[in-house]
Coordinates of C-alpha atoms in Angstrom, one line a residue:
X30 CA 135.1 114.9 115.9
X31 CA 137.5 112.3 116.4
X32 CA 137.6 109.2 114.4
X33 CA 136.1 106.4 116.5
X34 CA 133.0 109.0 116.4
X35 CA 133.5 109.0 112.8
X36 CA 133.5 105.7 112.2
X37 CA 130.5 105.0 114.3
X38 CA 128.8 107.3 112.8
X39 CA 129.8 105.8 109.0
X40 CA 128.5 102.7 110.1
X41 CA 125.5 104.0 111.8
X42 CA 125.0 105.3 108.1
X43 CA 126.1 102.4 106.4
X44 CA 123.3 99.7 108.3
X45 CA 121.0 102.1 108.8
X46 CA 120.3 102.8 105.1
X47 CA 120.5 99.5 104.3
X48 CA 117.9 98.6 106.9
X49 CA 115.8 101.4 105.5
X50 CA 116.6 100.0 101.7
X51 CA 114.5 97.0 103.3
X52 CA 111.7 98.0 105.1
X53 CA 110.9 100.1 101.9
X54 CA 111.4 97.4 99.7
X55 CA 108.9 95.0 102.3
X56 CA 106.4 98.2 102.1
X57 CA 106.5 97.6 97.7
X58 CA 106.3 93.8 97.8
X59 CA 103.3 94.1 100.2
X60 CA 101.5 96.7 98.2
X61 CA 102.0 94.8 94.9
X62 CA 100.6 91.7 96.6
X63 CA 97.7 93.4 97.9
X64 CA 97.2 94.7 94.5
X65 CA 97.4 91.8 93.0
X66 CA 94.8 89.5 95.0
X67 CA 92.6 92.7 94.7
X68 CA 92.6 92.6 90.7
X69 CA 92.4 89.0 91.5
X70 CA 88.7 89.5 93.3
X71 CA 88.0 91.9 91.2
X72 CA 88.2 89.5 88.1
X73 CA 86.3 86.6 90.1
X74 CA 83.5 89.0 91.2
X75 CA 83.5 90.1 87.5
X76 CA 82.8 86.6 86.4
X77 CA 80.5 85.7 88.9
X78 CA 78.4 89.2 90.1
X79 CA 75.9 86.8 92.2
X80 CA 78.2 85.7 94.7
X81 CA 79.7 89.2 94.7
X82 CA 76.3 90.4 96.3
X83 CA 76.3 87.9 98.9
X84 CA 79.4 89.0 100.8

């Protein structure tokens, strides 16, 4: 393996984890909101179990 290969291939490495670092980190943040505005419903059906059965 020469080095321009190696190189390419360290920064294939390099962005590629970092783009992986963010897509997993979009994946958490989306699953915590979801979480959230489901305790959120969860709470206001709680309170108010009428309009719960009407959906």
């Amino acid at each position: 393996m020469d080095y321009s290969t190696f190189k390419a291939l360290q920064i294939l490495l390099f962005f590629g984890s970092a783009f992986a670092f963010c897509l997993w980190q979009l994946a958490a943040v989306r699953e915590a909101r979801r979480q959230r505005i489901l305790a959120k419903d969860q709470h206001l059906d709680a309170k108010h179990p009428k309009s719960a059965s009407k959906r």
